[in-house]
Short mmCIF file of N, CA, C and O in Angstrom, two decimals:
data_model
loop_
_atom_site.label_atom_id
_atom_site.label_comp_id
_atom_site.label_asym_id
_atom_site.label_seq_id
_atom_site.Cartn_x
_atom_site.Cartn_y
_atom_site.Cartn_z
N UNK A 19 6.97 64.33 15.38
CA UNK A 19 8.27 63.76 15.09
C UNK A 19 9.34 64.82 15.23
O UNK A 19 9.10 66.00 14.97
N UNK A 20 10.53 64.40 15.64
CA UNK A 20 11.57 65.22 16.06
C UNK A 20 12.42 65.26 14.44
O UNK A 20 11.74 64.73 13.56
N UNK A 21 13.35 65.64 14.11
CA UNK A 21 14.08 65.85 13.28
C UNK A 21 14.55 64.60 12.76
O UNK A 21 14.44 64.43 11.55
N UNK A 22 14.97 63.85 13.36
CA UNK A 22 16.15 62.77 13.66
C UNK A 22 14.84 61.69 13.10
O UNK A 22 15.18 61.16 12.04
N UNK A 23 13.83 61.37 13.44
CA UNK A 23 12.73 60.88 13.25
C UNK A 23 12.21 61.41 11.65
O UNK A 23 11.94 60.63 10.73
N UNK A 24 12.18 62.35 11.60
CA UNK A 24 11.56 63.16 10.16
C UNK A 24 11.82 62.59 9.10
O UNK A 24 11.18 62.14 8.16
N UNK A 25 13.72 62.73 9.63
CA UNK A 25 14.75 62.14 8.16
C UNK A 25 14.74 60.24 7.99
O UNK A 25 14.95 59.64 6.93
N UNK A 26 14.47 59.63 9.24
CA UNK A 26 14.28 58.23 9.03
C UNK A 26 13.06 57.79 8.28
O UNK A 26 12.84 56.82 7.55
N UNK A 27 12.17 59.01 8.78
CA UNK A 27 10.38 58.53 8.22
C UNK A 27 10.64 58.63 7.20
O UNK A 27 10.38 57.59 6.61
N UNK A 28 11.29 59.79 6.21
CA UNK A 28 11.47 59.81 5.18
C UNK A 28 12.21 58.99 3.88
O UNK A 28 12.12 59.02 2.65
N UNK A 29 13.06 58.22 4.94
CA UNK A 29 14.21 57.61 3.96
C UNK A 29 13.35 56.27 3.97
O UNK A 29 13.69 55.71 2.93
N UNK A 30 12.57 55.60 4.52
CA UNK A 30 12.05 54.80 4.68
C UNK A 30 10.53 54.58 3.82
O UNK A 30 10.03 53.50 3.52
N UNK A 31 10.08 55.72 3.59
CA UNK A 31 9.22 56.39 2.61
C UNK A 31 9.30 55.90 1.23
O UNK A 31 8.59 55.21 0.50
N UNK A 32 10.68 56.65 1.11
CA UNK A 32 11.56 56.15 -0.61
C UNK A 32 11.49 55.13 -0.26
O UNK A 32 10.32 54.87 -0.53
N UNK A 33 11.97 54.10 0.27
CA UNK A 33 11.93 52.49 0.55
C UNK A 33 11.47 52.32 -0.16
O UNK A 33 11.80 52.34 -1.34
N UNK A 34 9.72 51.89 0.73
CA UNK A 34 8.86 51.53 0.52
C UNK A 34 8.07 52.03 -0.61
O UNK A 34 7.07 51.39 -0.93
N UNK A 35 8.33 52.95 -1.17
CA UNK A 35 7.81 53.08 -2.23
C UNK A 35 8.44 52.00 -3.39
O UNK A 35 7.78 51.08 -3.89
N UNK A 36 9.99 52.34 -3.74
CA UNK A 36 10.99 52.28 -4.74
C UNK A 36 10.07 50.38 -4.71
O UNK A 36 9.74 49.60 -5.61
N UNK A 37 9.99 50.35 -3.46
CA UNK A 37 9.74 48.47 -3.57
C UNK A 37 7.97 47.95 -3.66
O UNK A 37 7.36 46.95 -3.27
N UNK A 38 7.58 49.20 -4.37
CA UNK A 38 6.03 48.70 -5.07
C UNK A 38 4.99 49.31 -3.86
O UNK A 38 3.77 49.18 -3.91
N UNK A 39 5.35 49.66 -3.31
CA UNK A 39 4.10 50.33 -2.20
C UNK A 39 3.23 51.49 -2.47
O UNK A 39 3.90 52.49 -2.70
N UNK A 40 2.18 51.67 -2.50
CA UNK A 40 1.67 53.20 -2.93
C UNK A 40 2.15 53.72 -1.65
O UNK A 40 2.57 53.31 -0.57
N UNK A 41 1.85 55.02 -2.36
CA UNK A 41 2.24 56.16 -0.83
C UNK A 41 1.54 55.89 0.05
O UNK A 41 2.02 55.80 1.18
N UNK A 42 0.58 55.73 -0.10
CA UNK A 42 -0.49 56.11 1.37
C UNK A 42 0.25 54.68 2.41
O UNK A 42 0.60 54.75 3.58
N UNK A 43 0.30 53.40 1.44
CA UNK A 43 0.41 52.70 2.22
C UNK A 43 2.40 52.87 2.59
O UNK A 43 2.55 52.72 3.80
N UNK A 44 2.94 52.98 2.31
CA UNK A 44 3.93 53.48 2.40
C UNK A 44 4.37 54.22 3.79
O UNK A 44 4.90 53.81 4.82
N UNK A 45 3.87 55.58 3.32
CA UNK A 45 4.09 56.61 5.25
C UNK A 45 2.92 55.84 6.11
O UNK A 45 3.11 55.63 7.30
N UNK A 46 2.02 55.54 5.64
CA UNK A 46 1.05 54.45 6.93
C UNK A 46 2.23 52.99 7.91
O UNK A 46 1.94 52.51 9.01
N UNK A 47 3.36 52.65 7.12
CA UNK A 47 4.09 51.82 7.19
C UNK A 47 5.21 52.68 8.20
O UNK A 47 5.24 52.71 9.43
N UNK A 48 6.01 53.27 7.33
CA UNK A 48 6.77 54.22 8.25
C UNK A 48 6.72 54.84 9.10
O UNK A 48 7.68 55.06 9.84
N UNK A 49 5.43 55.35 9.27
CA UNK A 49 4.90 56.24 10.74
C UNK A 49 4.90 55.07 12.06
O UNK A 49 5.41 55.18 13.18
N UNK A 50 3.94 53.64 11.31
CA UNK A 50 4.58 52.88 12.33
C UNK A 50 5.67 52.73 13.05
O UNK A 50 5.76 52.97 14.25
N UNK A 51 6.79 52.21 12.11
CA UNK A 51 7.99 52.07 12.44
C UNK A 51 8.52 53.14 12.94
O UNK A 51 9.62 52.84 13.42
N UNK A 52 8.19 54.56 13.10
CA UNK A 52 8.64 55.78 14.32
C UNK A 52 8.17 55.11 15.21
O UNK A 52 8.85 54.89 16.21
N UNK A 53 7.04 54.65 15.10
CA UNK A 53 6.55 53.90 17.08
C UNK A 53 7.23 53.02 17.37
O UNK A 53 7.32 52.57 18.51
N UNK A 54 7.92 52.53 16.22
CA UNK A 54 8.35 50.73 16.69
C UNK A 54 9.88 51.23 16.81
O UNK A 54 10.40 50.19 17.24
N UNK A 55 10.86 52.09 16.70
CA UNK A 55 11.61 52.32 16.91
C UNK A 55 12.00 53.55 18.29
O UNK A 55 13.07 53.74 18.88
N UNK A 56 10.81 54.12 18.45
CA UNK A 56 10.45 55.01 19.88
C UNK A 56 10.24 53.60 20.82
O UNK A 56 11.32 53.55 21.40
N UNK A 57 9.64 52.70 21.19
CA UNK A 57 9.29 51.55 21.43
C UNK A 57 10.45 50.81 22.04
O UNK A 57 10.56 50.48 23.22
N UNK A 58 11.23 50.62 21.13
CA UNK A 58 12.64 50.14 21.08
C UNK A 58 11.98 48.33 20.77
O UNK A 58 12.49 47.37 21.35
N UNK A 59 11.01 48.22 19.96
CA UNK A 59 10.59 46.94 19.71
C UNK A 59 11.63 46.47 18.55
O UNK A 59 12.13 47.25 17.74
N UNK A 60 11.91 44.84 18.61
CA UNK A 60 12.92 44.37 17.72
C UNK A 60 12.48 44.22 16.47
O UNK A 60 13.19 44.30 15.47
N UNK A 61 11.04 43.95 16.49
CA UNK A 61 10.37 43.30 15.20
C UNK A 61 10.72 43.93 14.20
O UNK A 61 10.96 45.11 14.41
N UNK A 62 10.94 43.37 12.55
CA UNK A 62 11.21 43.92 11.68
C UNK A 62 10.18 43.94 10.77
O UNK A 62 9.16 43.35 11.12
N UNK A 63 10.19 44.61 9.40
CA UNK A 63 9.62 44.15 8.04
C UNK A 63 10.67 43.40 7.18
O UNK A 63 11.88 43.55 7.05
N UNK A 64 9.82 42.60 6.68
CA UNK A 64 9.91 42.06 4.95
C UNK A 64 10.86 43.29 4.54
O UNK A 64 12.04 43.18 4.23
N UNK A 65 10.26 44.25 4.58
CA UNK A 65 10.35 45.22 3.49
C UNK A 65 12.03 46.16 3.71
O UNK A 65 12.75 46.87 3.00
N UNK A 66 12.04 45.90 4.45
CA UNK A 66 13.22 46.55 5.64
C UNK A 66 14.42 45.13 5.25
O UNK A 66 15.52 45.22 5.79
N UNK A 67 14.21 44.09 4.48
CA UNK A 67 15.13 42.84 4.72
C UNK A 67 16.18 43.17 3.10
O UNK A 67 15.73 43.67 2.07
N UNK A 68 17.61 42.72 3.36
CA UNK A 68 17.84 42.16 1.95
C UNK A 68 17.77 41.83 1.24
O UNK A 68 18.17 42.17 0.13
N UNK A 69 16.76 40.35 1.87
CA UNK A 69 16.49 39.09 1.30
C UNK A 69 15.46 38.90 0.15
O UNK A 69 15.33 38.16 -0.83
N UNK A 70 14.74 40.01 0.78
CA UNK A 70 13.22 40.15 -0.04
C UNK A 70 13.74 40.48 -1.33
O UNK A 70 14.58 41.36 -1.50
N UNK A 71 13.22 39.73 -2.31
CA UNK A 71 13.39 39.73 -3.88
C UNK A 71 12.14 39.99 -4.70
O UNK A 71 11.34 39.10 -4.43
N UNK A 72 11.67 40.76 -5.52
CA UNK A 72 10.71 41.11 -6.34
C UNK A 72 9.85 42.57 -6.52
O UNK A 72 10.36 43.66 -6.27
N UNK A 73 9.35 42.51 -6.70
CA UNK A 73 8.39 44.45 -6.44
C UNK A 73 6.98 43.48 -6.00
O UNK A 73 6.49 43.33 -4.89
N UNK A 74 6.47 42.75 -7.61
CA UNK A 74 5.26 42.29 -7.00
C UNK A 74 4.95 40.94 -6.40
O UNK A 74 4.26 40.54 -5.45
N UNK A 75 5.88 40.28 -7.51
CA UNK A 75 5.86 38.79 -7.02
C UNK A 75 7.33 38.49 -5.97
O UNK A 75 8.43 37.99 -6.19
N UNK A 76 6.65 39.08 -4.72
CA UNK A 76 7.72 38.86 -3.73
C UNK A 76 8.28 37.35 -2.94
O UNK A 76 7.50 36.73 -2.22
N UNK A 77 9.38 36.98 -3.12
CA UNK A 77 9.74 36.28 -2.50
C UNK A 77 11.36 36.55 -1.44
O UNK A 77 12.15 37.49 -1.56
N UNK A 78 11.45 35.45 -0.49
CA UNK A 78 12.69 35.67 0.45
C UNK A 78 13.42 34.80 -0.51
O UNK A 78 13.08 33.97 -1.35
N UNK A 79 14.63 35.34 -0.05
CA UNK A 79 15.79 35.24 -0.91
C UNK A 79 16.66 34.45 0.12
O UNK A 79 17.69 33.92 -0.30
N UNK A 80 16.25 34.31 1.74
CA UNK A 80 16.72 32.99 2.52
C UNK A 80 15.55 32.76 3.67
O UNK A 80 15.49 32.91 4.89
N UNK A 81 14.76 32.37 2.72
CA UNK A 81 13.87 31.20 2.88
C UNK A 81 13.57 30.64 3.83
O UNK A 81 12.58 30.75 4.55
N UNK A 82 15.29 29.36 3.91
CA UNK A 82 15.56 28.49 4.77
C UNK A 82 15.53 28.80 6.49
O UNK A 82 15.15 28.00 7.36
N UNK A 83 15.94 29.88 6.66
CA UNK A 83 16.75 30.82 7.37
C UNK A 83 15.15 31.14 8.43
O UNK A 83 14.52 30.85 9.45
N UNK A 84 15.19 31.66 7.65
CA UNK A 84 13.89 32.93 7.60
C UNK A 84 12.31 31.72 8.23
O UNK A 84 11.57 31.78 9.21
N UNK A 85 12.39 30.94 7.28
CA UNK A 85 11.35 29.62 7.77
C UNK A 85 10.00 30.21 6.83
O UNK A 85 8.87 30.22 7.30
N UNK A 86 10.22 30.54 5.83
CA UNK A 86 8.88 31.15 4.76
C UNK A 86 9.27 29.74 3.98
O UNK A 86 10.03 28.78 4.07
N UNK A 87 8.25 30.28 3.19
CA UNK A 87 7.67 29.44 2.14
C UNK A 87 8.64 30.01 1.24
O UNK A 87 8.87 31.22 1.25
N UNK A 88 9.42 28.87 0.15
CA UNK A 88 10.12 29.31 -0.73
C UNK A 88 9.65 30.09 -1.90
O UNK A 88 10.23 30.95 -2.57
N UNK A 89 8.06 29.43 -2.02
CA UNK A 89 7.25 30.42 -3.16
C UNK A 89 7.29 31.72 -2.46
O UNK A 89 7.69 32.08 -1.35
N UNK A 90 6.60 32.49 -3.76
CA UNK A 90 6.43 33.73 -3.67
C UNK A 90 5.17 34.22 -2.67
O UNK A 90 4.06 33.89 -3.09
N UNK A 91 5.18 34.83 -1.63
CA UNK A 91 4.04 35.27 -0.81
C UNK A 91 3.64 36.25 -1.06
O UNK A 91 3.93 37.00 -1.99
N UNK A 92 2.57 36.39 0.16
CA UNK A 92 1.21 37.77 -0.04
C UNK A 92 1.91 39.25 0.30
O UNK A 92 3.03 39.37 0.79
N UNK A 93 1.21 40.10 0.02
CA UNK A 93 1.74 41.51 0.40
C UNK A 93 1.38 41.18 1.56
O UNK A 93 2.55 41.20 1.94
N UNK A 94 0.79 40.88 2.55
CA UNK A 94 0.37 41.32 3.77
C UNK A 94 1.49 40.59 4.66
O UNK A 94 1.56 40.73 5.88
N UNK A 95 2.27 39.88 3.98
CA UNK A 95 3.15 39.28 5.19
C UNK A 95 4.38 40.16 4.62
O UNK A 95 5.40 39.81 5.22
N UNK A 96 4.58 40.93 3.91
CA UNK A 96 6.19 41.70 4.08
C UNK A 96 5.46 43.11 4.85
O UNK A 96 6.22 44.01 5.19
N UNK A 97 4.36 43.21 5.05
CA UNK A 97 4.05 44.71 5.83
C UNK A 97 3.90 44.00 7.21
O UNK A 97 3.66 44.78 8.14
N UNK A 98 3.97 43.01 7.45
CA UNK A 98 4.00 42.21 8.98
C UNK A 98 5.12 42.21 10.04
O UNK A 98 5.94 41.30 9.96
N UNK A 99 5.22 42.87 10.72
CA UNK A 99 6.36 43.27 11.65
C UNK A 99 6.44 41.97 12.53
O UNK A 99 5.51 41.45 13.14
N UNK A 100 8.07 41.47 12.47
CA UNK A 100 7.87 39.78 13.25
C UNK A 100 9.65 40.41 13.16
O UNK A 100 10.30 41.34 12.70
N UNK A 101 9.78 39.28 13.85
CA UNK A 101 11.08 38.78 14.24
C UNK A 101 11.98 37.55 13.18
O UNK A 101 11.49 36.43 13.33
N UNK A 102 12.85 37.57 12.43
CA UNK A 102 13.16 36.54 11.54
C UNK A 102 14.50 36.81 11.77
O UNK A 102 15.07 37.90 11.75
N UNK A 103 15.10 35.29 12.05
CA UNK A 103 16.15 34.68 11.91
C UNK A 103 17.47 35.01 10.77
O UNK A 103 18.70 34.95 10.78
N UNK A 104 16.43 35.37 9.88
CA UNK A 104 17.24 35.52 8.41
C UNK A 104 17.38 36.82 7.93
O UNK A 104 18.05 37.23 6.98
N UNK A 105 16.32 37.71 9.07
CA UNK A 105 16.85 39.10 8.38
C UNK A 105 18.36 39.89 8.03
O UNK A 105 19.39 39.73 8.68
N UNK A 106 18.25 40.55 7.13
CA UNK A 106 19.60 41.50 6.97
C UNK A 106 19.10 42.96 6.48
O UNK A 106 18.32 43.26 5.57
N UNK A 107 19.81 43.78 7.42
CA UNK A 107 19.51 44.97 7.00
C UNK A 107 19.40 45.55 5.35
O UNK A 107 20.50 45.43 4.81
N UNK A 108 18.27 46.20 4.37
CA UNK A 108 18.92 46.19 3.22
C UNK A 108 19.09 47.35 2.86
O UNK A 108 18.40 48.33 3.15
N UNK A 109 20.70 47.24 1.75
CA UNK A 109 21.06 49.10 1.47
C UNK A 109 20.74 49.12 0.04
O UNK A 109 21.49 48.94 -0.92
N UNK A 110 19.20 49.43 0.11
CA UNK A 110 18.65 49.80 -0.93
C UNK A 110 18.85 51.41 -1.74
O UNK A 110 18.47 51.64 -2.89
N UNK A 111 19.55 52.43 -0.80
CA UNK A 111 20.28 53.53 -1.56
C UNK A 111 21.18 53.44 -0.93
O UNK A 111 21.03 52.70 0.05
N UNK A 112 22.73 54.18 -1.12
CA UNK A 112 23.05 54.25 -0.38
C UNK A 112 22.71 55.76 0.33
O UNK A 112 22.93 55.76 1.54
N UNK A 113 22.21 57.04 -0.21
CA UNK A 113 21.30 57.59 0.91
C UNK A 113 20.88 57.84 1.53
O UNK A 113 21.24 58.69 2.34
N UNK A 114 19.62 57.09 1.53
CA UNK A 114 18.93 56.45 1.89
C UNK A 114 19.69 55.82 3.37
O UNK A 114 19.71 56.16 4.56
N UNK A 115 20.05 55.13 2.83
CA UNK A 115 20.80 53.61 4.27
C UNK A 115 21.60 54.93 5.39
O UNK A 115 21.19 55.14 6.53
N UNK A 116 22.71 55.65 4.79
CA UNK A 116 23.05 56.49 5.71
C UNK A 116 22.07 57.30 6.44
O UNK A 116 21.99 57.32 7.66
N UNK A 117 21.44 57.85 5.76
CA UNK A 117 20.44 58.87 6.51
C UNK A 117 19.76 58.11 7.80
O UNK A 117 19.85 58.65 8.90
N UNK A 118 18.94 56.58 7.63
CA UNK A 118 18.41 56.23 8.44
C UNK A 118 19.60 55.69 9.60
O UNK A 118 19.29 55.85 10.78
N UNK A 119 20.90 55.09 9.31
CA UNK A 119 21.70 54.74 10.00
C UNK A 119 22.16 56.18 11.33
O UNK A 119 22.49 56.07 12.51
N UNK A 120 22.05 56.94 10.79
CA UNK A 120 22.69 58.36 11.57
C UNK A 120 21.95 58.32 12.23
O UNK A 120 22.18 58.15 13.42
N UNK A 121 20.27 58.53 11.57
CA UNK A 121 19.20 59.01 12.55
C UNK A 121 19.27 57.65 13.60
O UNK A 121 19.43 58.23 14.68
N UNK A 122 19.24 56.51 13.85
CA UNK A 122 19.12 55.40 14.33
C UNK A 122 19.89 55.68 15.69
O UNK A 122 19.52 55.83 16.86
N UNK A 123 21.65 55.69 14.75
CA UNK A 123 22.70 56.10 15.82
C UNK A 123 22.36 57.44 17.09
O UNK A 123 22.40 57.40 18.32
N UNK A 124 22.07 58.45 16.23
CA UNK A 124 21.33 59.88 16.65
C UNK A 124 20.26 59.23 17.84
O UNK A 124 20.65 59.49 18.98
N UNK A 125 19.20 58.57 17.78
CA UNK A 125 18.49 58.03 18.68
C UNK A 125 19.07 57.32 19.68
O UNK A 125 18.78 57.74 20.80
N UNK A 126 20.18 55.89 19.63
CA UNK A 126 20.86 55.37 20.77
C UNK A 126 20.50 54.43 20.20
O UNK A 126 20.89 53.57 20.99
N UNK A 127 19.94 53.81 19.28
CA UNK A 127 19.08 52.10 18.56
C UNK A 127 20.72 51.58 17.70
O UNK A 127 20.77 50.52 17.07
#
C-alpha cells in the first residue's frame, strides 16, 4: 500500500470497528476495499452507508430505496459489497470522513 492507501485503510479500520466489527474482521474488510478502490469497482458496503442503523441488530434506515428487508438483517449482508440505490456516503467521524475523502481525491476516485 502506498501512503494515500495506508491513511484510507486506516480510517476505514476505525469504521468498521466503531460499528461492531472485531479487528481481524475489520482490516480483512478494508484491505479489500484497497482492491476495490485500486479496481475502480462501484460496489459498496452496508457498512460504508448512512443508512445502516444499529452495532448489532443492524438494520437500513432506507429500506425502501435500498430494496432490503425492513427488519433487521444478518452480518453477512452489510460485509457484502453490491451496488444499492439507497446508498449515502456515511460521516461517521469527521476525521475519519476527511482523511478517506483526500486520500480518494489523492487517487482520482
Amino acid at each position: 500500500m502506498n501512503a494515500t492507501e495506508l491513511g484510507t485503510f486506516t480510517a476505514r479500520l476505525s469504521q468498521f470497528t466503531d460499528k461492531g466489527l472485531s479487528h481481524d474482521d475489520a482490516e480483512r474488510l478494508a484491505d479489500t476495499l484497497v482492491i476495490r478502490d485500486r479496481d475502480g469497482d462501484d460496489r459498496r458496503l452496508c457498512l460504508e452507508c448512512a443508512h445502516l442503523q444499529g452495532v448489532r441488530h443492524r438494520r437500513c434506515g432506507n429500506w425502501l430505496l435500498a430494496s432490503v428487508s425492513r427488519e433487521r438483517f444478518g452480518f453477512d449482508l452489510v460485509q457484502l459489497m453490491q451496488r444499492c440505490a439507497g446508498f449515502k456516503v456515511a460521516a461517521f467521524s469527521a476525521k475519519n470522513f476527511q482523511m478517506i475523502s483526500e486520500n480518494l481525491f489523492a487517487q482520482g476516485n
